[in-house]
Amino acid sequence: MKTIRTLLIAPLLVGVAACGSESGEGSGADPGRSVRTEDSVTGVRWEVQSVTVDGKRHEAPGGAYLTFDADGRSGGHDGCNHIETATSLDDGTLTVEPKRTTMIACTDDIREWVKTFYGALDGRLDVEVSGDRLRLTNPDGDRVTLTARRPAPLEGTRWEVQTLLDGETATSLPDGLEEPPHLRFAEKGNAVRGDLGCNSFSGTARVETGEDGRDGEGRIDFGPLTTTEMACTGPGGEVEKSLRKVLDDHTVRYGIQDHTLRVVAGDGTGFTAVPPSGEQR
C-alpha cells in the first residue's frame, strides 16, 4: 500500500512531453473570448480534459481535476498526486503560484503527462469560460482545457472507494483488486448496497443531513450488513476487513467536498470515495 502522510513541497515541473496527436484547437487564446465573473470559475470541480502545447494535444489521465476557491486556496489531482496551490483571479486572468503535491510514485507515461500539465499550468493564464468548458492559456499559447462536473448527491451515486483512513493517515488501495470497492445509497428508503473488495453486500443506512439540510455533511446509521460468503484472502480480504470495521452496524460522519465522499467512524477509521469518471448519478 502507498501511504500519504503529508503534503510535501515539490519543485515545479516545466518539461514538456513530446508525444501526442495534432490538435485543431490552435495554440493561442481566442481574441474574441467572453470572460465571465469569478463565480463562474470558483467553487466548481473542473475535470482536466487535455493540455495543448505547440499545437499538440495531450489527453489527461482519468481522475485529473482542479478546483479554484474564492479565498485563493486551490488544488485538485494531476492523475497521480494531489495538488495544493495558491491562486488569484482578476479581470479574466488567473495567476497560479508554485504547487505543493503529495509524493506518490507515478508510471513513466503519467510522469510525462504531469510535466506537460504543470508546464502549462503556471504563472499568469488567460481565462475563457464557455458553458461548462474552461480554458486556461499561458503567454506561450499553451492551453489547459477543463470541463465542469456538477456535484454528485450522496443518494443514487455509485461511490468507488479511493483511500482508507486511519486518523490523519490516508492509505491508497492495494494493488491486485479486480475493481475498486463501491457503495450506493438508495434514492428512496434507508438502503445501501455495494462491494467490499471481495464480497458484495446490502444493508440499511439511515442518512441524516447537516443542519442546512444539504447532502454536504451529516450522519449515517448503518445496520448489520448482509454479504455473500466468498472466502476472502489477499488484497480483497484486507480491504474488506477495513471497510466492514467502518460500515457494519456503526454510526459514522460523512462529508462531500470537491466530489469526494469522506466517511469516518468514531475511532477515526474510514475511507474516501469518488464517483467513477463520467458518472454523475
PDB file of C-alpha atoms in Angstrom:
ATOM      1  CA  MET A   1       0.000   0.000   0.000  1.00  0.00           C
ATOM      2  CA  LYS A   2       1.098   3.573  -0.642  1.00  0.00           C
ATOM      3  CA  THR A   3       0.598   5.882   2.313  1.00  0.00           C
ATOM      4  CA  ILE A   4       0.035   9.631   2.103  1.00  0.00           C
ATOM      5  CA  ARG A   5       1.099  11.270   5.380  1.00  0.00           C
ATOM      6  CA  THR A   6       1.528  14.919   4.457  1.00  0.00           C
ATOM      7  CA  LEU A   7       1.827  17.317   1.557  1.00  0.00           C
ATOM      8  CA  LEU A   8       5.428  17.975   0.616  1.00  0.00           C
ATOM      9  CA  ILE A   9       6.842  20.847  -1.382  1.00  0.00           C
ATOM     10  CA  ALA A  10       7.553  19.644  -4.920  1.00  0.00           C
ATOM     11  CA  PRO A  11       9.617  21.587  -7.462  1.00  0.00           C
ATOM     12  CA  LEU A  12       7.664  22.955 -10.382  1.00  0.00           C
ATOM     13  CA  LEU A  13       7.987  20.619 -13.347  1.00  0.00           C
ATOM     14  CA  VAL A  14       8.473  22.513 -16.564  1.00  0.00           C
ATOM     15  CA  GLY A  15       9.441  19.865 -19.122  1.00  0.00           C
ATOM     16  CA  VAL A  16       7.031  19.141 -21.949  1.00  0.00           C
ATOM     17  CA  ALA A  17       6.103  15.691 -23.227  1.00  0.00           C
ATOM     18  CA  ALA A  18       6.880  15.208 -26.899  1.00  0.00           C
ATOM     19  CA  CYS A  19       4.185  12.652 -27.714  1.00  0.00           C
ATOM     20  CA  GLY A  20       0.634  13.446 -28.765  1.00  0.00           C
ATOM     21  CA  SER A  21      -1.603  13.993 -31.740  1.00  0.00           C
ATOM     22  CA  GLU A  22      -2.189  17.140 -33.727  1.00  0.00           C
ATOM     23  CA  SER A  23      -4.963  19.292 -32.330  1.00  0.00           C
ATOM     24  CA  GLY A  24      -7.378  21.547 -34.165  1.00  0.00           C
ATOM     25  CA  GLU A  25      -7.694  23.854 -31.166  1.00  0.00           C
ATOM     26  CA  GLY A  26      -4.825  26.114 -32.153  1.00  0.00           C
ATOM     27  CA  SER A  27      -2.156  27.374 -29.815  1.00  0.00           C
ATOM     28  CA  GLY A  28      -3.266  30.873 -28.908  1.00  0.00           C
ATOM     29  CA  ALA A  29      -6.046  32.437 -26.901  1.00  0.00           C
ATOM     30  CA  ASP A  30      -9.263  33.338 -28.707  1.00  0.00           C
ATOM     31  CA  PRO A  31      -9.212  37.101 -29.280  1.00  0.00           C
ATOM     32  CA  GLY A  32     -12.989  37.435 -29.034  1.00  0.00           C
ATOM     33  CA  ARG A  33     -13.466  35.401 -25.874  1.00  0.00           C
ATOM     34  CA  SER A  34     -16.099  36.303 -23.306  1.00  0.00           C
ATOM     35  CA  VAL A  35     -14.755  36.100 -19.746  1.00  0.00           C
ATOM     36  CA  ARG A  36     -17.394  35.583 -17.082  1.00  0.00           C
ATOM     37  CA  THR A  37     -17.223  36.531 -13.427  1.00  0.00           C
ATOM     38  CA  GLU A  38     -15.114  34.900 -10.737  1.00  0.00           C
ATOM     39  CA  ASP A  39     -18.203  32.987  -9.587  1.00  0.00           C
ATOM     40  CA  SER A  40     -18.174  31.092 -12.898  1.00  0.00           C
ATOM     41  CA  VAL A  41     -14.757  29.606 -12.100  1.00  0.00           C
ATOM     42  CA  THR A  42     -14.631  29.210  -8.320  1.00  0.00           C
ATOM     43  CA  GLY A  43     -16.487  26.545  -6.369  1.00  0.00           C
ATOM     44  CA  VAL A  44     -16.658  24.149  -9.332  1.00  0.00           C
ATOM     45  CA  ARG A  45     -14.845  20.850  -9.845  1.00  0.00           C
ATOM     46  CA  TRP A  46     -13.109  21.229 -13.218  1.00  0.00           C
ATOM     47  CA  GLU A  47     -12.111  17.903 -14.751  1.00  0.00           C
ATOM     48  CA  VAL A  48      -8.988  18.216 -16.894  1.00  0.00           C
ATOM     49  CA  GLN A  49      -9.628  17.043 -20.452  1.00  0.00           C
ATOM     50  CA  SER A  50      -6.374  17.891 -22.220  1.00  0.00           C
ATOM     51  CA  VAL A  51      -3.321  20.123 -22.500  1.00  0.00           C
ATOM     52  CA  THR A  52      -2.333  21.588 -25.860  1.00  0.00           C
ATOM     53  CA  VAL A  53       1.354  22.503 -26.264  1.00  0.00           C
ATOM     54  CA  ASP A  54       2.869  23.712 -29.560  1.00  0.00           C
ATOM     55  CA  GLY A  55      -0.316  22.633 -31.336  1.00  0.00           C
ATOM     56  CA  LYS A  56      -0.179  19.067 -29.967  1.00  0.00           C
ATOM     57  CA  ARG A  57      -2.984  17.838 -27.760  1.00  0.00           C
ATOM     58  CA  HIS A  58      -2.183  15.610 -24.766  1.00  0.00           C
ATOM     59  CA  GLU A  59      -5.177  13.794 -23.265  1.00  0.00           C
ATOM     60  CA  ALA A  60      -5.480  13.871 -19.478  1.00  0.00           C
ATOM     61  CA  PRO A  61      -5.456  10.642 -17.473  1.00  0.00           C
ATOM     62  CA  GLY A  62      -8.559   9.691 -15.530  1.00  0.00           C
ATOM     63  CA  GLY A  63      -9.024  11.455 -12.223  1.00  0.00           C
ATOM     64  CA  ALA A  64      -7.238  14.729 -13.092  1.00  0.00           C
ATOM     65  CA  TYR A  65      -9.180  17.761 -11.878  1.00  0.00           C
ATOM     66  CA  LEU A  66      -8.818  21.265 -10.411  1.00  0.00           C
ATOM     67  CA  THR A  67     -10.869  23.440  -8.087  1.00  0.00           C
ATOM     68  CA  PHE A  68     -10.395  27.179  -7.553  1.00  0.00           C
ATOM     69  CA  ASP A  69     -11.576  28.746  -4.283  1.00  0.00           C
ATOM     70  CA  ALA A  70     -12.540  32.377  -3.911  1.00  0.00           C
ATOM     71  CA  ASP A  71     -10.143  32.696  -0.964  1.00  0.00           C
ATOM     72  CA  GLY A  72      -7.189  31.695  -3.166  1.00  0.00           C
ATOM     73  CA  ARG A  73      -6.689  28.178  -1.804  1.00  0.00           C
ATOM     74  CA  SER A  74      -6.968  25.894  -4.813  1.00  0.00           C
ATOM     75  CA  GLY A  75      -5.987  22.350  -5.680  1.00  0.00           C
ATOM     76  CA  GLY A  76      -7.007  19.071  -7.227  1.00  0.00           C
ATOM     77  CA  HIS A  77      -5.340  15.979  -8.663  1.00  0.00           C
ATOM     78  CA  ASP A  78      -2.893  15.579 -11.553  1.00  0.00           C
ATOM     79  CA  GLY A  79      -3.800  11.957 -12.323  1.00  0.00           C
ATOM     80  CA  CYS A  80      -1.236  10.614  -9.851  1.00  0.00           C
ATOM     81  CA  ASN A  81      -0.838  13.034  -6.940  1.00  0.00           C
ATOM     82  CA  HIS A  82      -2.986  15.552  -5.097  1.00  0.00           C
ATOM     83  CA  ILE A  83      -2.185  19.231  -5.656  1.00  0.00           C
ATOM     84  CA  GLU A  84      -2.429  22.346  -3.495  1.00  0.00           C
ATOM     85  CA  THR A  85      -1.603  25.823  -4.772  1.00  0.00           C
ATOM     86  CA  ALA A  86      -2.370  29.498  -4.210  1.00  0.00           C
ATOM     87  CA  THR A  87      -4.267  31.282  -6.973  1.00  0.00           C
ATOM     88  CA  SER A  88      -5.782  34.678  -7.680  1.00  0.00           C
ATOM     89  CA  LEU A  89      -8.349  35.642 -10.300  1.00  0.00           C
ATOM     90  CA  ASP A  90      -8.517  39.213 -11.529  1.00  0.00           C
ATOM     91  CA  ASP A  91     -10.028  40.725 -14.669  1.00  0.00           C
ATOM     92  CA  GLY A  92     -10.016  37.495 -16.685  1.00  0.00           C
ATOM     93  CA  THR A  93      -6.514  36.444 -15.603  1.00  0.00           C
ATOM     94  CA  LEU A  94      -5.742  33.546 -13.268  1.00  0.00           C
ATOM     95  CA  THR A  95      -2.366  33.576 -11.514  1.00  0.00           C
ATOM     96  CA  VAL A  96      -1.106  30.179 -10.302  1.00  0.00           C
ATOM     97  CA  GLU A  97       1.662  30.067  -7.710  1.00  0.00           C
ATOM     98  CA  PRO A  98       4.152  27.166  -7.291  1.00  0.00           C
ATOM     99  CA  LYS A  99       2.407  23.940  -6.349  1.00  0.00           C
ATOM    100  CA  ARG A 100       2.599  21.506  -3.455  1.00  0.00           C
ATOM    101  CA  THR A 101       1.873  17.857  -4.159  1.00  0.00           C
ATOM    102  CA  THR A 102       1.813  14.501  -2.479  1.00  0.00           C
ATOM    103  CA  MET A 103       4.739  12.294  -3.462  1.00  0.00           C
ATOM    104  CA  ILE A 104       3.266   9.038  -4.748  1.00  0.00           C
ATOM    105  CA  ALA A 105       5.479   7.380  -7.401  1.00  0.00           C
ATOM    106  CA  CYS A 106       3.921   7.600 -10.869  1.00  0.00           C
ATOM    107  CA  THR A 107       4.328   5.496 -14.000  1.00  0.00           C
ATOM    108  CA  ASP A 108       6.541   6.859 -16.797  1.00  0.00           C
ATOM    109  CA  ASP A 109       3.623   7.916 -19.002  1.00  0.00           C
ATOM    110  CA  ILE A 110       1.911   9.737 -16.125  1.00  0.00           C
ATOM    111  CA  ARG A 111       5.176  11.494 -15.212  1.00  0.00           C
ATOM    112  CA  GLU A 112       5.402  12.814 -18.771  1.00  0.00           C
ATOM    113  CA  TRP A 113       1.808  13.988 -18.585  1.00  0.00           C
ATOM    114  CA  VAL A 114       2.473  15.761 -15.265  1.00  0.00           C
ATOM    115  CA  LYS A 115       5.439  17.633 -16.781  1.00  0.00           C
ATOM    116  CA  THR A 116       3.241  18.808 -19.634  1.00  0.00           C
ATOM    117  CA  PHE A 117       0.364  19.744 -17.364  1.00  0.00           C
ATOM    118  CA  TYR A 118       2.450  21.698 -14.840  1.00  0.00           C
ATOM    119  CA  GLY A 119       4.414  23.390 -17.590  1.00  0.00           C
ATOM    120  CA  ALA A 120       1.181  24.853 -18.982  1.00  0.00           C
ATOM    121  CA  LEU A 121      -0.483  25.500 -15.611  1.00  0.00           C
ATOM    122  CA  ASP A 122       1.928  28.115 -14.288  1.00  0.00           C
ATOM    123  CA  GLY A 123       2.046  31.854 -13.793  1.00  0.00           C
ATOM    124  CA  ARG A 124      -0.485  34.198 -15.423  1.00  0.00           C
ATOM    125  CA  LEU A 125      -3.147  32.468 -17.512  1.00  0.00           C
ATOM    126  CA  ASP A 126      -5.925  33.935 -19.653  1.00  0.00           C
ATOM    127  CA  VAL A 127      -9.325  32.587 -18.592  1.00  0.00           C
ATOM    128  CA  GLU A 128     -12.092  31.660 -21.026  1.00  0.00           C
ATOM    129  CA  VAL A 129     -15.369  30.135 -19.822  1.00  0.00           C
ATOM    130  CA  SER A 130     -17.973  28.931 -22.298  1.00  0.00           C
ATOM    131  CA  GLY A 131     -20.865  26.937 -20.875  1.00  0.00           C
ATOM    132  CA  ASP A 132     -19.362  24.036 -18.928  1.00  0.00           C
ATOM    133  CA  ARG A 133     -15.918  24.428 -20.515  1.00  0.00           C
ATOM    134  CA  LEU A 134     -12.953  26.307 -19.070  1.00  0.00           C
ATOM    135  CA  ARG A 135      -9.762  27.107 -20.995  1.00  0.00           C
ATOM    136  CA  LEU A 136      -6.602  28.438 -19.376  1.00  0.00           C
ATOM    137  CA  THR A 137      -3.983  29.790 -21.790  1.00  0.00           C
ATOM    138  CA  ASN A 138      -0.455  30.893 -20.897  1.00  0.00           C
ATOM    139  CA  PRO A 139       1.568  33.596 -22.709  1.00  0.00           C
ATOM    140  CA  ASP A 140       3.187  30.939 -24.935  1.00  0.00           C
ATOM    141  CA  GLY A 141      -0.238  29.831 -26.171  1.00  0.00           C
ATOM    142  CA  ASP A 142      -0.204  26.541 -24.260  1.00  0.00           C
ATOM    143  CA  ARG A 143      -3.715  25.652 -23.180  1.00  0.00           C
ATOM    144  CA  VAL A 144      -5.362  23.571 -20.457  1.00  0.00           C
ATOM    145  CA  THR A 145      -8.941  22.540 -21.299  1.00  0.00           C
ATOM    146  CA  LEU A 146     -11.310  21.558 -18.480  1.00  0.00           C
ATOM    147  CA  THR A 147     -14.987  20.626 -18.141  1.00  0.00           C
ATOM    148  CA  ALA A 148     -17.242  21.395 -15.174  1.00  0.00           C
ATOM    149  CA  ARG A 149     -18.573  18.458 -13.234  1.00  0.00           C
ATOM    150  CA  ARG A 150     -21.614  19.126 -11.118  1.00  0.00           C
ATOM    151  CA  PRO A 151     -21.699  17.901  -7.525  1.00  0.00           C
ATOM    152  CA  ALA A 152     -22.816  14.319  -7.043  1.00  0.00           C
ATOM    153  CA  PRO A 153     -25.565  13.656  -4.464  1.00  0.00           C
ATOM    154  CA  LEU A 154     -24.992  11.118  -1.719  1.00  0.00           C
ATOM    155  CA  GLU A 155     -28.001   9.028  -2.709  1.00  0.00           C
ATOM    156  CA  GLY A 156     -28.108   7.385  -6.124  1.00  0.00           C
ATOM    157  CA  THR A 157     -24.393   7.836  -6.857  1.00  0.00           C
ATOM    158  CA  ARG A 158     -22.003   4.922  -7.220  1.00  0.00           C
ATOM    159  CA  TRP A 159     -19.191   5.805  -4.777  1.00  0.00           C
ATOM    160  CA  GLU A 160     -15.925   3.995  -5.528  1.00  0.00           C
ATOM    161  CA  VAL A 161     -13.544   3.716  -2.579  1.00  0.00           C
ATOM    162  CA  GLN A 162     -10.306   5.612  -3.228  1.00  0.00           C
ATOM    163  CA  THR A 163      -8.359   5.595   0.066  1.00  0.00           C
ATOM    164  CA  LEU A 164      -8.601   4.038   3.526  1.00  0.00           C
ATOM    165  CA  LEU A 165      -8.359   6.368   6.526  1.00  0.00           C
ATOM    166  CA  ASP A 166      -6.869   5.845   9.972  1.00  0.00           C
ATOM    167  CA  GLY A 167      -6.779   9.106  11.882  1.00  0.00           C
ATOM    168  CA  GLU A 168      -4.711  11.582   9.858  1.00  0.00           C
ATOM    169  CA  THR A 169      -3.269   8.895   7.583  1.00  0.00           C
ATOM    170  CA  ALA A 170      -4.782   8.084   4.169  1.00  0.00           C
ATOM    171  CA  THR A 171      -3.670   4.843   2.508  1.00  0.00           C
ATOM    172  CA  SER A 172      -4.283   4.007  -1.135  1.00  0.00           C
ATOM    173  CA  LEU A 173      -5.913   0.714  -2.041  1.00  0.00           C
ATOM    174  CA  PRO A 174      -3.531  -2.215  -2.514  1.00  0.00           C
ATOM    175  CA  ASP A 175      -2.646  -3.477  -5.977  1.00  0.00           C
ATOM    176  CA  GLY A 176      -4.373  -6.626  -7.166  1.00  0.00           C
ATOM    177  CA  LEU A 177      -8.029  -5.648  -6.738  1.00  0.00           C
ATOM    178  CA  GLU A 178     -10.174  -6.634  -9.719  1.00  0.00           C
ATOM    179  CA  GLU A 179     -12.231  -3.462  -9.283  1.00  0.00           C
ATOM    180  CA  PRO A 180     -12.480  -0.821  -6.569  1.00  0.00           C
ATOM    181  CA  PRO A 181     -14.920  -1.466  -3.707  1.00  0.00           C
ATOM    182  CA  HIS A 182     -18.040   0.647  -4.029  1.00  0.00           C
ATOM    183  CA  LEU A 183     -21.334   1.506  -2.389  1.00  0.00           C
ATOM    184  CA  ARG A 184     -24.578   3.108  -3.497  1.00  0.00           C
ATOM    185  CA  PHE A 185     -27.244   4.586  -1.239  1.00  0.00           C
ATOM    186  CA  ALA A 186     -30.832   4.179  -2.405  1.00  0.00           C
ATOM    187  CA  GLU A 187     -32.547   7.359  -3.589  1.00  0.00           C
ATOM    188  CA  LYS A 188     -35.676   6.280  -1.692  1.00  0.00           C
ATOM    189  CA  GLY A 189     -35.674   4.333   1.553  1.00  0.00           C
ATOM    190  CA  ASN A 190     -32.884   3.545   4.004  1.00  0.00           C
ATOM    191  CA  ALA A 191     -30.904   1.034   1.960  1.00  0.00           C
ATOM    192  CA  VAL A 192     -27.316   0.627   0.799  1.00  0.00           C
ATOM    193  CA  ARG A 193     -25.601  -1.968  -1.368  1.00  0.00           C
ATOM    194  CA  GLY A 194     -22.241  -2.465  -2.997  1.00  0.00           C
ATOM    195  CA  ASP A 195     -18.996  -4.404  -2.948  1.00  0.00           C
ATOM    196  CA  LEU A 196     -16.437  -4.616  -0.128  1.00  0.00           C
ATOM    197  CA  GLY A 197     -13.452  -5.669  -2.242  1.00  0.00           C
ATOM    198  CA  CYS A 198     -14.308  -9.370  -2.196  1.00  0.00           C
ATOM    199  CA  ASN A 199     -17.943  -9.936  -1.205  1.00  0.00           C
ATOM    200  CA  SER A 200     -20.957  -7.928  -2.289  1.00  0.00           C
ATOM    201  CA  PHE A 201     -23.232  -6.577   0.436  1.00  0.00           C
ATOM    202  CA  SER A 202     -26.554  -4.957   1.244  1.00  0.00           C
ATOM    203  CA  GLY A 203     -27.948  -3.405   4.367  1.00  0.00           C
ATOM    204  CA  THR A 204     -29.757  -0.489   5.921  1.00  0.00           C
ATOM    205  CA  ALA A 205     -28.381   3.043   6.103  1.00  0.00           C
ATOM    206  CA  ARG A 206     -30.326   5.894   7.655  1.00  0.00           C
ATOM    207  CA  VAL A 207     -28.940   9.238   6.449  1.00  0.00           C
ATOM    208  CA  GLU A 208     -29.296  12.433   8.450  1.00  0.00           C
ATOM    209  CA  THR A 209     -28.056  15.556   6.690  1.00  0.00           C
ATOM    210  CA  GLY A 210     -26.449  18.526   8.400  1.00  0.00           C
ATOM    211  CA  GLU A 211     -28.316  21.467   9.853  1.00  0.00           C
ATOM    212  CA  ASP A 212     -28.551  23.167   6.461  1.00  0.00           C
ATOM    213  CA  GLY A 213     -30.457  20.157   5.079  1.00  0.00           C
ATOM    214  CA  ARG A 214     -27.987  19.561   2.258  1.00  0.00           C
ATOM    215  CA  ASP A 215     -26.114  16.406   1.291  1.00  0.00           C
ATOM    216  CA  GLY A 216     -22.796  18.088   2.025  1.00  0.00           C
ATOM    217  CA  GLU A 217     -22.409  16.650   5.511  1.00  0.00           C
ATOM    218  CA  GLY A 218     -24.236  14.658   8.146  1.00  0.00           C
ATOM    219  CA  ARG A 219     -24.521  11.281   9.833  1.00  0.00           C
ATOM    220  CA  ILE A 220     -25.212   7.761   8.580  1.00  0.00           C
ATOM    221  CA  ASP A 221     -26.501   4.977  10.822  1.00  0.00           C
ATOM    222  CA  PHE A 222     -25.560   1.639   9.249  1.00  0.00           C
ATOM    223  CA  GLY A 223     -27.282  -1.561  10.296  1.00  0.00           C
ATOM    224  CA  PRO A 224     -25.675  -5.027  10.119  1.00  0.00           C
ATOM    225  CA  LEU A 225     -24.541  -5.934   6.609  1.00  0.00           C
ATOM    226  CA  THR A 226     -25.716  -8.980   4.672  1.00  0.00           C
ATOM    227  CA  THR A 227     -22.923 -10.269   2.427  1.00  0.00           C
ATOM    228  CA  THR A 228     -22.136 -13.065   0.051  1.00  0.00           C
ATOM    229  CA  GLU A 229     -19.934 -15.783   1.520  1.00  0.00           C
ATOM    230  CA  MET A 230     -16.806 -15.949  -0.609  1.00  0.00           C
ATOM    231  CA  ALA A 231     -13.578 -16.770   1.208  1.00  0.00           C
ATOM    232  CA  CYS A 232     -11.536 -13.592   1.077  1.00  0.00           C
ATOM    233  CA  THR A 233      -7.745 -13.558   1.068  1.00  0.00           C
ATOM    234  CA  GLY A 234      -5.083 -11.265  -0.342  1.00  0.00           C
ATOM    235  CA  PRO A 235      -5.789  -7.609  -1.196  1.00  0.00           C
ATOM    236  CA  GLY A 236      -9.552  -8.093  -1.412  1.00  0.00           C
ATOM    237  CA  GLY A 237      -9.657  -9.602   2.049  1.00  0.00           C
ATOM    238  CA  GLU A 238      -7.537  -6.794   3.517  1.00  0.00           C
ATOM    239  CA  VAL A 239      -9.797  -4.092   2.124  1.00  0.00           C
ATOM    240  CA  GLU A 240     -12.994  -5.901   3.079  1.00  0.00           C
ATOM    241  CA  LYS A 241     -11.845  -6.220   6.683  1.00  0.00           C
ATOM    242  CA  SER A 242     -11.120  -2.473   6.837  1.00  0.00           C
ATOM    243  CA  LEU A 243     -14.449  -1.472   5.281  1.00  0.00           C
ATOM    244  CA  ARG A 244     -16.533  -3.781   7.457  1.00  0.00           C
ATOM    245  CA  LYS A 245     -14.908  -2.224  10.514  1.00  0.00           C
ATOM    246  CA  VAL A 246     -16.286   1.143   9.385  1.00  0.00           C
ATOM    247  CA  LEU A 247     -19.675   0.158   7.946  1.00  0.00           C
ATOM    248  CA  ASP A 248     -21.032  -2.859   9.802  1.00  0.00           C
ATOM    249  CA  ASP A 249     -23.584  -1.725  12.403  1.00  0.00           C
ATOM    250  CA  HIS A 250     -21.901   1.610  13.075  1.00  0.00           C
ATOM    251  CA  THR A 251     -22.771   5.293  13.117  1.00  0.00           C
ATOM    252  CA  VAL A 252     -20.402   7.416  11.020  1.00  0.00           C
ATOM    253  CA  ARG A 253     -19.966  11.030   9.996  1.00  0.00           C
ATOM    254  CA  TYR A 254     -19.823  11.881   6.316  1.00  0.00           C
ATOM    255  CA  GLY A 255     -18.982  14.884   4.192  1.00  0.00           C
ATOM    256  CA  ILE A 256     -18.866  15.594   0.450  1.00  0.00           C
ATOM    257  CA  GLN A 257     -16.323  18.124  -0.808  1.00  0.00           C
ATOM    258  CA  ASP A 258     -14.866  18.526  -4.296  1.00  0.00           C
ATOM    259  CA  HIS A 259     -16.890  15.439  -5.335  1.00  0.00           C
ATOM    260  CA  THR A 260     -15.141  13.283  -2.765  1.00  0.00           C
ATOM    261  CA  LEU A 261     -17.159  11.454  -0.120  1.00  0.00           C
ATOM    262  CA  ARG A 262     -15.393  11.111   3.229  1.00  0.00           C
ATOM    263  CA  VAL A 263     -16.792   8.620   5.766  1.00  0.00           C
ATOM    264  CA  VAL A 264     -15.270   8.448   9.260  1.00  0.00           C
ATOM    265  CA  ALA A 265     -16.271   6.286  12.230  1.00  0.00           C
ATOM    266  CA  GLY A 266     -15.902   7.303  15.854  1.00  0.00           C
ATOM    267  CA  ASP A 267     -12.495   5.616  16.193  1.00  0.00           C
ATOM    268  CA  GLY A 268     -11.045   7.645  13.297  1.00  0.00           C
ATOM    269  CA  THR A 269     -11.089   4.830  10.739  1.00  0.00           C
ATOM    270  CA  GLY A 270     -12.881   5.450   7.477  1.00  0.00           C
ATOM    271  CA  PHE A 271     -12.486   5.894   3.742  1.00  0.00           C
ATOM    272  CA  THR A 272     -12.832   8.329   0.876  1.00  0.00           C
ATOM    273  CA  ALA A 273     -14.772   7.547  -2.293  1.00  0.00           C
ATOM    274  CA  VAL A 274     -15.464   9.249  -5.624  1.00  0.00           C
ATOM    275  CA  PRO A 275     -17.929   8.709  -8.480  1.00  0.00           C
ATOM    276  CA  PRO A 276     -16.395   6.822 -11.423  1.00  0.00           C
ATOM    277  CA  SER A 277     -15.257   9.020 -14.287  1.00  0.00           C
ATOM    278  CA  GLY A 278     -18.204  10.145 -16.372  1.00  0.00           C
ATOM    279  CA  GLU A 279     -20.916   9.187 -13.833  1.00  0.00           C
ATOM    280  CA  GLN A 280     -22.901  11.876 -12.137  1.00  0.00           C
ATOM    281  CA  ARG A 281     -25.585   9.731 -10.505  1.00  0.00           C
TER     282      ARG A 281
END
